Coordinates of C-alpha atoms in Angstrom, one line a residue:
Chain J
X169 CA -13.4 -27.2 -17.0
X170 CA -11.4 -25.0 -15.1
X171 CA -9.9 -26.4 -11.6
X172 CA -8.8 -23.8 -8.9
X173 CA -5.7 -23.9 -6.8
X174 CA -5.6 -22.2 -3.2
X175 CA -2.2 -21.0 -1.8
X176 CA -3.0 -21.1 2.1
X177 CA -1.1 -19.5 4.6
X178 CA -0.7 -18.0 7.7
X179 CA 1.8 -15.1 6.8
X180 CA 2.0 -12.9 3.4
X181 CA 1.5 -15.8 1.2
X182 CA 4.6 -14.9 -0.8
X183 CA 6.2 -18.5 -0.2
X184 CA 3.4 -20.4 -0.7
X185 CA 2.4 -18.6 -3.4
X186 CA 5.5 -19.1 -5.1
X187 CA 5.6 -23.1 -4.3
X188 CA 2.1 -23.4 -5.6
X189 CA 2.8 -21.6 -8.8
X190 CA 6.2 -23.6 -10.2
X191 CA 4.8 -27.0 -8.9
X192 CA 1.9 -25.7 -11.1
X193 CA 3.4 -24.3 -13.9
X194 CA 4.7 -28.3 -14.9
X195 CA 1.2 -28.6 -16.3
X196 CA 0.8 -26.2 -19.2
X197 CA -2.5 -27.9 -20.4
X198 CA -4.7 -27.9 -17.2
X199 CA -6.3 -24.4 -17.1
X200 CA -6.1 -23.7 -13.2
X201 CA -7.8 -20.8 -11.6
X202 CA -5.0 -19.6 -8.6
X203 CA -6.2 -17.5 -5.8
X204 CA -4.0 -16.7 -2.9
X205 CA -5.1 -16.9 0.7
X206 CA -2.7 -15.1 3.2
X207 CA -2.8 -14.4 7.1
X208 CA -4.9 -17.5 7.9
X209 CA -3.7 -17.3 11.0
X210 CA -6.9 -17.8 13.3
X211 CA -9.5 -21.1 13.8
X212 CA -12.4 -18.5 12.6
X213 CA -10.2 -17.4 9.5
X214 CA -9.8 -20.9 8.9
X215 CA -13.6 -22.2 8.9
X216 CA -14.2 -19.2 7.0
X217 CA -11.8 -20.3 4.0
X218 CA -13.1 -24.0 3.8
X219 CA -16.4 -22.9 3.4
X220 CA -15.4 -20.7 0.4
X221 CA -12.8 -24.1 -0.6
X222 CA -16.3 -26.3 -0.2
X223 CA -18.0 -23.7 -2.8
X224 CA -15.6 -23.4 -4.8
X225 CA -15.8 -27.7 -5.1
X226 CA -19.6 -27.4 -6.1
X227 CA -18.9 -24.7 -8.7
X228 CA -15.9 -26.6 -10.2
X229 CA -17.0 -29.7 -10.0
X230 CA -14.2 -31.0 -8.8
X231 CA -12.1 -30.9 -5.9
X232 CA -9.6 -27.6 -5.7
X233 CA -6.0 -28.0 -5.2
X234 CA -5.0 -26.7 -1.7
X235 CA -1.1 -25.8 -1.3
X236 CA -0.4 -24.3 2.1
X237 CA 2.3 -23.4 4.4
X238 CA 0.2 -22.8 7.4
X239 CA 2.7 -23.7 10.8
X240 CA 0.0 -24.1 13.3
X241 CA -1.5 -27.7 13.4
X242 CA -4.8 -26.5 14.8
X243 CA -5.5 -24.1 11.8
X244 CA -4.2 -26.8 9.3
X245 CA -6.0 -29.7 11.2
X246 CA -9.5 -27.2 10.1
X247 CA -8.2 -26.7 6.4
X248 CA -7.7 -30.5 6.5
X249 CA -11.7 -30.9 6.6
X250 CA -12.3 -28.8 3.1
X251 CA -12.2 -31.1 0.2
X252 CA -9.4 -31.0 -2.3
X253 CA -6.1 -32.1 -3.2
X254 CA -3.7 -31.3 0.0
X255 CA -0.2 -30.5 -0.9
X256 CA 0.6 -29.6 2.9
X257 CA 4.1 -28.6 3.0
X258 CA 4.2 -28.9 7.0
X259 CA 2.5 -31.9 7.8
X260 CA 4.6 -33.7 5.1
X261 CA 7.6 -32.3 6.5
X262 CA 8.1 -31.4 9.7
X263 CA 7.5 -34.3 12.1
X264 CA 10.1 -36.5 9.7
X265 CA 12.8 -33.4 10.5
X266 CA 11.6 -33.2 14.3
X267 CA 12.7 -37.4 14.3
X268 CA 15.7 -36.3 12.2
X269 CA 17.0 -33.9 13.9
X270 CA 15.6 -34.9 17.7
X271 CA 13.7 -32.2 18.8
X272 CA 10.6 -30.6 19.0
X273 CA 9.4 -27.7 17.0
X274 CA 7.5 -24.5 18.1
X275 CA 5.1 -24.3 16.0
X276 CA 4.7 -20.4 15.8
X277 CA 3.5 -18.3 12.8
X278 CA 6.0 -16.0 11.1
X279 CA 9.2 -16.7 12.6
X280 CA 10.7 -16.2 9.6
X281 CA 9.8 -12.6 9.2
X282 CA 11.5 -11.4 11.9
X283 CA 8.8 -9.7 13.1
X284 CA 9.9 -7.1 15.6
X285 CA 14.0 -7.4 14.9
X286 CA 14.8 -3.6 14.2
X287 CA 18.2 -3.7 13.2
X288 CA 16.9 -6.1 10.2
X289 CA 14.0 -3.3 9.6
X290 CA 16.4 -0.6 9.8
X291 CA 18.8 -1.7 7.2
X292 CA 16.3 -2.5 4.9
X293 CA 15.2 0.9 4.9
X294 CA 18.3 2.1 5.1
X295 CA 19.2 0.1 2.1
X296 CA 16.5 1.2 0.1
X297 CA 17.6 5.1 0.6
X298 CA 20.6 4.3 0.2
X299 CA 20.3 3.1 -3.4
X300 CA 17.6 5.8 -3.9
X301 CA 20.2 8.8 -3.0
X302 CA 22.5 6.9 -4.7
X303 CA 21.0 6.6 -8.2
X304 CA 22.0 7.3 -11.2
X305 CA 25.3 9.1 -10.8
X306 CA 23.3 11.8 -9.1
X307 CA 25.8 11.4 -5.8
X308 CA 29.0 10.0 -5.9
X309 CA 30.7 10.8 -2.8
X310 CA 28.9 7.9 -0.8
X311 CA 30.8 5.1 -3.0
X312 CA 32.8 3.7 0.0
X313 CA 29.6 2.9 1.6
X314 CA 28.5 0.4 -1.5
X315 CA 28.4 -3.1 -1.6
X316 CA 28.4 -2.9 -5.5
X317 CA 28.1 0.2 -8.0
X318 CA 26.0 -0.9 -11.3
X319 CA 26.9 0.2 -14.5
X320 CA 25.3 -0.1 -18.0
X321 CA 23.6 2.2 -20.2
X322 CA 20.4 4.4 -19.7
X323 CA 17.8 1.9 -19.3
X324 CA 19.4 -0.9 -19.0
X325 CA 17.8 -1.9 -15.5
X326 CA 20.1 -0.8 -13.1
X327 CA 17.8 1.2 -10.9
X328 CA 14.8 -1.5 -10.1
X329 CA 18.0 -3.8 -9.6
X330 CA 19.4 -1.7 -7.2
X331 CA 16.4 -1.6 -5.3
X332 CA 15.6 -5.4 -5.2
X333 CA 19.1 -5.8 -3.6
X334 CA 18.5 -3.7 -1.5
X335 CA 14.6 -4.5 -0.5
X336 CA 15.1 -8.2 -1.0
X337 CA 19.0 -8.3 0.5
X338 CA 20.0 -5.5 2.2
X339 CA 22.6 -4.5 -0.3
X340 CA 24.0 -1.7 -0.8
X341 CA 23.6 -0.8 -4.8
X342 CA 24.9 2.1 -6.1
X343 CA 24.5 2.9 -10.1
X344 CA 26.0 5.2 -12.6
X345 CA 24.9 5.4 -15.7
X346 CA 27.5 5.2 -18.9
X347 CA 26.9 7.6 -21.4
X348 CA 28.6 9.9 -24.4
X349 CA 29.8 12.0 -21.8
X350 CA 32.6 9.5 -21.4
X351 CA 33.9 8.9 -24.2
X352 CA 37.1 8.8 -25.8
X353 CA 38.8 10.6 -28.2
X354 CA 38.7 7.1 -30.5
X355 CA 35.1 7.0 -30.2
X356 CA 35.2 4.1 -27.1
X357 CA 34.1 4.5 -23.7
X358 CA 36.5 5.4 -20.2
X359 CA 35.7 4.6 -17.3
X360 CA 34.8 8.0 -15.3
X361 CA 36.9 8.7 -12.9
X362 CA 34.5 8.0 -10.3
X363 CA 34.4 4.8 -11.0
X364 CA 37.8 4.0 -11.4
X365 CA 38.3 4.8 -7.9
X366 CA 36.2 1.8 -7.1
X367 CA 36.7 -0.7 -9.6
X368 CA 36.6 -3.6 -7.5
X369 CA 32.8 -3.4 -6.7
X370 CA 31.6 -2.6 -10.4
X371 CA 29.4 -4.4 -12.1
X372 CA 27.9 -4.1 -15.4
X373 CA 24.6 -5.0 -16.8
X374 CA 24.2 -4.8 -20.7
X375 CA 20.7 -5.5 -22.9
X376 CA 20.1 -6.6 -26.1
X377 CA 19.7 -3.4 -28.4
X378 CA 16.3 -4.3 -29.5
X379 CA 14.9 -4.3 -26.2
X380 CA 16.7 -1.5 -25.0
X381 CA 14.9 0.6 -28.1
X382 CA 11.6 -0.9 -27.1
X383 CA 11.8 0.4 -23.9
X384 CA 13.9 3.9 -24.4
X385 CA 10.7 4.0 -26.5
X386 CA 8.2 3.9 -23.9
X387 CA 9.7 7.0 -22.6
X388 CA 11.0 8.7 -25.4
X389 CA 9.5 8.2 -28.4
X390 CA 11.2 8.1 -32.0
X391 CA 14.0 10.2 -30.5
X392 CA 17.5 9.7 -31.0
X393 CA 17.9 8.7 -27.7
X394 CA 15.3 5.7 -29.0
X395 CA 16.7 5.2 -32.1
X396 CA 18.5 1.2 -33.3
X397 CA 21.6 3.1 -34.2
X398 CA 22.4 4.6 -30.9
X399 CA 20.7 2.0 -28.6
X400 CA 23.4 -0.7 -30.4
X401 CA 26.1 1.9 -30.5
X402 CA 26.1 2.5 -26.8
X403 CA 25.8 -1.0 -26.0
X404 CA 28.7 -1.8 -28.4
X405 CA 30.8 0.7 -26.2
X406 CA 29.6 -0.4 -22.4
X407 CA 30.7 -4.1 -23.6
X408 CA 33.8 -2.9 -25.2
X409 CA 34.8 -1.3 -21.5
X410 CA 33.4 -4.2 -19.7
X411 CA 35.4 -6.6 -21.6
X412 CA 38.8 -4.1 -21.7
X413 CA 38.7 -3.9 -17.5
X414 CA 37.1 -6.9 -16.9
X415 CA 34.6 -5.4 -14.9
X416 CA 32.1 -8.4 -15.2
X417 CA 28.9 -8.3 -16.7
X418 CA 25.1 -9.5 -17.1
X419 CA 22.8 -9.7 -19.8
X420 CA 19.7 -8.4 -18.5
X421 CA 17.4 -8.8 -21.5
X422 CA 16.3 -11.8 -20.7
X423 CA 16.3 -12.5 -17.0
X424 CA 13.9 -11.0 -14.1
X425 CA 15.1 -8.9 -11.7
X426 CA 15.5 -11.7 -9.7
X427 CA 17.4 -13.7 -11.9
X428 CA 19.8 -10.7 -12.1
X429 CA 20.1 -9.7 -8.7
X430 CA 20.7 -13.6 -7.4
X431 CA 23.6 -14.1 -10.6
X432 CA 25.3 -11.4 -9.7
X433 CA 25.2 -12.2 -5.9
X434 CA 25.9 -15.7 -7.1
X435 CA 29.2 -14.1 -9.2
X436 CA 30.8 -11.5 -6.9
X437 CA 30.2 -13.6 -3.6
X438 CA 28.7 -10.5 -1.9
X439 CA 27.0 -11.2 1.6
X440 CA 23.4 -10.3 2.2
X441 CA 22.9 -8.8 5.4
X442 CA 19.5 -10.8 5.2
X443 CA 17.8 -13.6 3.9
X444 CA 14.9 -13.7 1.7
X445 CA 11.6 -13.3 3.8
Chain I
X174 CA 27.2 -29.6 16.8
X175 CA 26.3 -27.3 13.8
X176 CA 24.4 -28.9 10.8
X177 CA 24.2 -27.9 8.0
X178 CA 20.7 -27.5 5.5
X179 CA 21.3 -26.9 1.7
X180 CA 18.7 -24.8 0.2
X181 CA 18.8 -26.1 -3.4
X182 CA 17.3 -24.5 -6.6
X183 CA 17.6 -24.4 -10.6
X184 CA 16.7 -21.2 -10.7
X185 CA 17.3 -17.8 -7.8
X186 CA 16.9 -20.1 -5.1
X187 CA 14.4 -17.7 -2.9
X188 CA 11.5 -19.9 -3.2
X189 CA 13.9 -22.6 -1.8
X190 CA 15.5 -20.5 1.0
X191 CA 12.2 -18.9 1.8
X192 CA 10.6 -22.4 2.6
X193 CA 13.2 -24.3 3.8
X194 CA 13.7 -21.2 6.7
X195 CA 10.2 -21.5 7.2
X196 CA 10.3 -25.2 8.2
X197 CA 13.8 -24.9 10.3
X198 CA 12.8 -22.0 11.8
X199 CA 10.1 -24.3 14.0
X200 CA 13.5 -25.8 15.7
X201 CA 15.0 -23.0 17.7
X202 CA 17.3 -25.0 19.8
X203 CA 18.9 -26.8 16.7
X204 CA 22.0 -24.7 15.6
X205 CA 21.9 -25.2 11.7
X206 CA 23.9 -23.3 9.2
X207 CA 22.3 -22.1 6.2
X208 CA 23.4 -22.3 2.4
X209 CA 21.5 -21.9 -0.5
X210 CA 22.8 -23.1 -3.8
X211 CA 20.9 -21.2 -7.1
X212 CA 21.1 -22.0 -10.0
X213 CA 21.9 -25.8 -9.9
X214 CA 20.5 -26.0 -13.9
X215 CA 23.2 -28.8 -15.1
X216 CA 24.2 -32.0 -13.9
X217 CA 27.5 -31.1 -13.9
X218 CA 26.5 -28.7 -11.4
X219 CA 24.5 -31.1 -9.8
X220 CA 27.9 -32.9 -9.2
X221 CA 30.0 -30.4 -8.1
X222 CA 27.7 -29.5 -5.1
X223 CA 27.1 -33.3 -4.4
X224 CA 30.7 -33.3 -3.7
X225 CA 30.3 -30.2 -2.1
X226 CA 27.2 -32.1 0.4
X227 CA 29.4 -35.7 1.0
X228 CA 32.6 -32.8 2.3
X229 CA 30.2 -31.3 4.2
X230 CA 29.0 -34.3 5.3
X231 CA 32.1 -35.6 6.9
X232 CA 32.7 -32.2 7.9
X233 CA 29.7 -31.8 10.2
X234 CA 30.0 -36.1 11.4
X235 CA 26.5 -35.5 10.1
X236 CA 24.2 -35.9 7.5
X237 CA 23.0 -32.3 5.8
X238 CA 19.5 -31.2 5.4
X239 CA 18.5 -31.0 2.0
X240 CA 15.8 -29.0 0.9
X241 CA 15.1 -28.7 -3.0
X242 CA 13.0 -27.4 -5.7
X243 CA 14.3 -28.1 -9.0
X244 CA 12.5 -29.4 -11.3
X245 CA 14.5 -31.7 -13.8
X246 CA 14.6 -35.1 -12.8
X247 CA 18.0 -35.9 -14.2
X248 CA 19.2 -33.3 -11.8
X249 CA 16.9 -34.1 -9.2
X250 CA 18.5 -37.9 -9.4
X251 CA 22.2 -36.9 -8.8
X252 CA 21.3 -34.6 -5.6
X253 CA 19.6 -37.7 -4.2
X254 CA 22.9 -39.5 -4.2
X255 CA 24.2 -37.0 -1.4
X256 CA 24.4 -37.9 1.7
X257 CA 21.8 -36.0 3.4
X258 CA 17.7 -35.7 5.0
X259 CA 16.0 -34.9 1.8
X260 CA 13.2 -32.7 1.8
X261 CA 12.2 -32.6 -1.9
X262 CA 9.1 -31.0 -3.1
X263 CA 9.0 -31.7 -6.9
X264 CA 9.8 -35.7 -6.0
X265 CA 7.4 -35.6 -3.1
X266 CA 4.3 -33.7 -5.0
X267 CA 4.5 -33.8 -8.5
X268 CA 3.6 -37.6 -9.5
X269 CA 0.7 -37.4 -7.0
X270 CA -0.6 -34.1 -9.0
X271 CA -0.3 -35.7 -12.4
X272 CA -1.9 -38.4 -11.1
X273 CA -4.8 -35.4 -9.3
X274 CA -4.6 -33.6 -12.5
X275 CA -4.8 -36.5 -15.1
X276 CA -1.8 -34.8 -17.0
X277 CA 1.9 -34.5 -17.0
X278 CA 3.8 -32.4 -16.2
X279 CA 6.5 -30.5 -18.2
X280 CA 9.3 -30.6 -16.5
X281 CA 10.7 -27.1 -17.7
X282 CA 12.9 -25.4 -15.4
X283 CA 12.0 -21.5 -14.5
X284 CA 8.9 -21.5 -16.0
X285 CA 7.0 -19.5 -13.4
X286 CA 9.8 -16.8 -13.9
X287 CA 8.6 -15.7 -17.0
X288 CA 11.3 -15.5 -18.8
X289 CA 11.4 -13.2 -22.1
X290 CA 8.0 -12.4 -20.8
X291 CA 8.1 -8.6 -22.3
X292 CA 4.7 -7.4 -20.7
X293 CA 5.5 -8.5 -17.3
X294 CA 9.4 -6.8 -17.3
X295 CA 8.2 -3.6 -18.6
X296 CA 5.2 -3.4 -16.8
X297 CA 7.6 -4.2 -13.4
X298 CA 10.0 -1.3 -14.7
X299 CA 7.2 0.9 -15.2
X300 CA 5.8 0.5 -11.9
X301 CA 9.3 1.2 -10.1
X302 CA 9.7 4.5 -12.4
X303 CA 6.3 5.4 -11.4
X304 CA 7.1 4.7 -7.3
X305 CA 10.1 6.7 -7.9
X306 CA 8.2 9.6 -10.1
X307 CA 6.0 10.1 -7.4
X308 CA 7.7 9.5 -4.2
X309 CA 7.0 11.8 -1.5
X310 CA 4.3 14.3 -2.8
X311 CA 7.1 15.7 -5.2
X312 CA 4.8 14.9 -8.5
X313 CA 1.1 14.6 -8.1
X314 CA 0.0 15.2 -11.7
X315 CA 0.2 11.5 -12.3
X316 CA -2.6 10.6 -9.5
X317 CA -4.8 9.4 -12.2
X318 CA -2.8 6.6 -13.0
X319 CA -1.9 5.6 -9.5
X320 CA -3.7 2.2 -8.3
X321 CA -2.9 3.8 -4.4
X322 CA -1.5 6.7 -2.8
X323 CA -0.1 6.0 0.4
X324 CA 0.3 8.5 2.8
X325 CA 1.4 9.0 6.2
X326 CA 4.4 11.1 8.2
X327 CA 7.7 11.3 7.3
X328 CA 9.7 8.7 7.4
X329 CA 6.9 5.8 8.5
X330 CA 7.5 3.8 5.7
X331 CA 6.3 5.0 2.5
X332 CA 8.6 4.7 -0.2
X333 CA 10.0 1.2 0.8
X334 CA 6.6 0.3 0.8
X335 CA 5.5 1.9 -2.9
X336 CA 8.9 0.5 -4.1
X337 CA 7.9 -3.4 -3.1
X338 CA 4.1 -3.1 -4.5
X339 CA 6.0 -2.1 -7.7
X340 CA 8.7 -4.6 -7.7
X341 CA 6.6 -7.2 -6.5
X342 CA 3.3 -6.7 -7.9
X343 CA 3.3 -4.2 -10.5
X344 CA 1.2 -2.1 -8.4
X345 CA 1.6 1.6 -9.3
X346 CA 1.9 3.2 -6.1
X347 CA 2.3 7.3 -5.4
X348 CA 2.8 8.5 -2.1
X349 CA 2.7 11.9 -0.2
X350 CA 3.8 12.8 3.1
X351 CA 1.4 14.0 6.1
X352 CA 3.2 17.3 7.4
X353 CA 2.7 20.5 9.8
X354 CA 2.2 22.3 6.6
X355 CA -1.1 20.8 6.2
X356 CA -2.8 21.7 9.7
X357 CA -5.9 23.4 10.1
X358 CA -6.3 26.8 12.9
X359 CA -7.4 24.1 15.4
X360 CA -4.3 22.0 14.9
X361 CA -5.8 19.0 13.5
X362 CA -4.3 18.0 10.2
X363 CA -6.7 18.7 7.2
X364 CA -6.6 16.4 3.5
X365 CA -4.2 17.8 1.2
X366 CA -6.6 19.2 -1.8
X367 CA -4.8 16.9 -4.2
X368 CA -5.4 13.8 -2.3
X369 CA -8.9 14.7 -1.6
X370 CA -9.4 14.7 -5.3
X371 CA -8.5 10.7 -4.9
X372 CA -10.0 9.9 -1.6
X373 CA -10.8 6.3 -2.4
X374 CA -7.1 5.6 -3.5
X375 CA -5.8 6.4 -0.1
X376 CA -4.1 4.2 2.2
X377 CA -2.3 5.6 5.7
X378 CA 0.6 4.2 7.1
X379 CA 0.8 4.3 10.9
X380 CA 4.0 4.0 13.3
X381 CA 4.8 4.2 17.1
X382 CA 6.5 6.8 18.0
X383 CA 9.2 5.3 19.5
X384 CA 10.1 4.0 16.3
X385 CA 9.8 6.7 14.7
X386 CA 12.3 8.4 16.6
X387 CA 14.4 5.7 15.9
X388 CA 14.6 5.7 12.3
X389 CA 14.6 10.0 12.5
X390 CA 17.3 10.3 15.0
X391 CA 19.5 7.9 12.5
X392 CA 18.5 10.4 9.5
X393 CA 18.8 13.6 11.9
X394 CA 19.6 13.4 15.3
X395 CA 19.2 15.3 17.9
X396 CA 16.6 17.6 16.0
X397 CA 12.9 18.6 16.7
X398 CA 12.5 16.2 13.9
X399 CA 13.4 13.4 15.7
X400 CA 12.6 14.5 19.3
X401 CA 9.6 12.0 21.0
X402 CA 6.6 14.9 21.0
X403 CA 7.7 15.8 17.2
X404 CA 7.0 12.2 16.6
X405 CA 4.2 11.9 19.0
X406 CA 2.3 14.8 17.9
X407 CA 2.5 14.0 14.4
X408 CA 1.6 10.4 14.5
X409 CA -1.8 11.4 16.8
X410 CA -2.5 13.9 13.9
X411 CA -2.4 11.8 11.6
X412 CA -4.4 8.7 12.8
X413 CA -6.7 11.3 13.5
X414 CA -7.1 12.3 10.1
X415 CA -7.8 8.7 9.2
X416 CA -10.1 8.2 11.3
X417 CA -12.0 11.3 10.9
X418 CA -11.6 10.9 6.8
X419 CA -12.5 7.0 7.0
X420 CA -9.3 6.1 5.1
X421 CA -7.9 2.5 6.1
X422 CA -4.8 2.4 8.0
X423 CA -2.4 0.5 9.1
X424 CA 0.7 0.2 11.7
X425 CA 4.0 -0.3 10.5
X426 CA 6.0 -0.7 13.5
X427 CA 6.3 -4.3 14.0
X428 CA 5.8 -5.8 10.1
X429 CA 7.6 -6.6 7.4
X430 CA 7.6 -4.4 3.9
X431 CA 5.9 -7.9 2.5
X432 CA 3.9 -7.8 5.2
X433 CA 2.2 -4.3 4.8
X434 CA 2.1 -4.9 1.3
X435 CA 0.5 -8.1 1.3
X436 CA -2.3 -6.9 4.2
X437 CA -3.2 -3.7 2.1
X438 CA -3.8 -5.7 -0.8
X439 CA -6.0 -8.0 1.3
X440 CA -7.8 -5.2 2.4
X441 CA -8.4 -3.0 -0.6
X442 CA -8.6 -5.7 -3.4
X443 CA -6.3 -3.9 -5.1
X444 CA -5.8 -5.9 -8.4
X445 CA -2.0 -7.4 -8.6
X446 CA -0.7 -6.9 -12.3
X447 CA 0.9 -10.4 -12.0
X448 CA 2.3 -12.9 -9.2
X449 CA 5.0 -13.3 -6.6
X450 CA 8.3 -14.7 -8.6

């Protein structure tokens, strides 16, 4: 018997979306159905969803699980009336912080995105353009602009981490890829000169071999470029320069682009010009 | 008197920031200074930052807000021995669920991240290589493969948008410009041939012209490009087209990139390859 969950709310749904899906994700054996319900953000809109929650009950069987973030109390005071399992984030919340920290609160949808600010709009797209023009090694000359210059091999994740900084934070993330082109006479990797200039804002992201084949794969197939030998030779070398300058360095393979993004924020100290929306 | 709110996490910390902005943004006139702690995955950790809360603590004369979503209980137990106004979802919601869902719960941190989950990371690097393949109208043999093909005028939002749907939600997303190159003897703009090939993949992107001439004038200024009846003139062309072609539309000026994301999927029931992280 499958239940369903319903992520209510009255802006993107991101948030609740997100809430709904780790407090759900404890409980592996319970096959839950998850549908996301954004821009409730009218009485009508509401009445309309807790009919399609109330059909949803019949069909399961059982009451759904509602999760929302809705901040008006008329809209949630409608959603109240469907049957299920209310895990309202607002209700719960807000009038114990309004006694803590004595004062009223407004009660008005989307404040947190900022709707209308143009100078956060603006640097988000500027952001983004900037790590677009800036990809890849293609233009160097706009370094003293960055916030932080990734480095790490072809593949290696640099560009969509790039652009989550800079969608997600604002950041300015330029990346250059390390290659054969710079290396040594002894066979190990120097930093281009490029680079050297602006040491302090490196960072370098590495990847286990195997995955880095996998995906050179996906775009090359049984090339060298692809190929075990030179996937772990190349990651051999960009380790071997990240641990001789102590440029520091993440382990992609693994983590999201999240997880990367927020580590290396986390490491470097780097400001966001923004928060997360 | 600033206070201070602790946005607390085992994992990236934006669900956390995201939700606790969302409830402290309700008190306008309460000056509160924000920090979110990631990554809180030890106790050790969990200690550190509770002496990090009691200095802060003393620091303010008053007690912190404390917003958290981890999820290990051990963890969980040391941040409640900071001094501070605990808003704590897993504690708050998670018994009462296992209780809803007749099950427990698993307790495992950074499940919903997906970790080593191979489809969903090359699937999201895909979709950002594909955003960036066919950004702009530069490519078009890939249209087959697109899930949507936004268009719109130059500089109205386009490739910050394609670049979110990938990063966010997989969504393969083309897009091609609206330009005076495409306008018929009358002066109205006419359908690219290669987009009228995909018709029901399009989506427009609207913007006032003041805005527009904004975000121009910082790319060129003082240029036809960026002058008002430039802007003007091309916007009214191409809501025209739109409108005369049926293709759904919608204003960027005053939303979010999660916002117009978000509301196009709502209205085209486009299919998400997976969820928010």
């Amino acid at each position: 018997m499958t239940r369903t969950a319903f992520f209510i709310s009255d802006g993107t749904g991101i948030t609740a979306e997100s809430l709904g899906r780790s407090l759900l994700a404890q409980f592996e054996s319970v096959e839950i159905r998850m549908l996301t319900k954004p821009y409730i953000d009218s009485l009508e809109k509401a009445r309309t969803l807790v009919a399609i929650i109330e059909a949803t009950a019949v069909r399961d069987g059982e009451q759904p699980i509602i999760i929302d973030t809705v901040v008006d109390e008329q809209i949630r005071a409608v959603i109240r009336e469907a049957p299920g399992f209310k895990v309202d984030i607002f209700s719960t919340f807000l009038k114990p912080l309004e006694e803590e920290l004595e004062a009223h609160s407004s009660y008005s949808v989307g404040r947190t995105h900022a709707i209308g600010r143009d100078d956060v709009y603006m640097d988000r797209i500027h952001s983004v353009h900037f790590a677009l023009d800036n990809d890849d090694g293609a233009r160097t000359h706009q370094y003293d602009q960055a916030d932080i210059i990734l480095v790490g091999v072809s593949r290696c994740g640099k560009t969509p981490t790039s652009l989550y900084l800079a969608l997600q934070f604002g950041i300015r993330a330029a990346n250059y890829p390390l290659t054969e082109d710079d290396l040594d006479e002894d066979g190990s990797l120097k930093l281009p000169k490029v680079l050297a200039q602006h040491r302090h804002k490196l960072f370098g992201l590495t990847i286990d071999p195997r995955r880095l084949a996998a995906i050179r794969h996906e775009r090359r197939p049984n090339s060298r470029y692809s190929s075990m030998d030179q996937c772990v030779q190349e990651v051999e070398q960009a380790e071997g320069l990240y641990r001789q300058l102590h440029v520091p360095y993440i382990d992609t393979t693994r983590f999201s682009v999240e997880e990367i993004s927020t580590r290396m924020i986390a490491e470097t100290g780097l400001t966001r010009r923004f928060s997360p929306r």
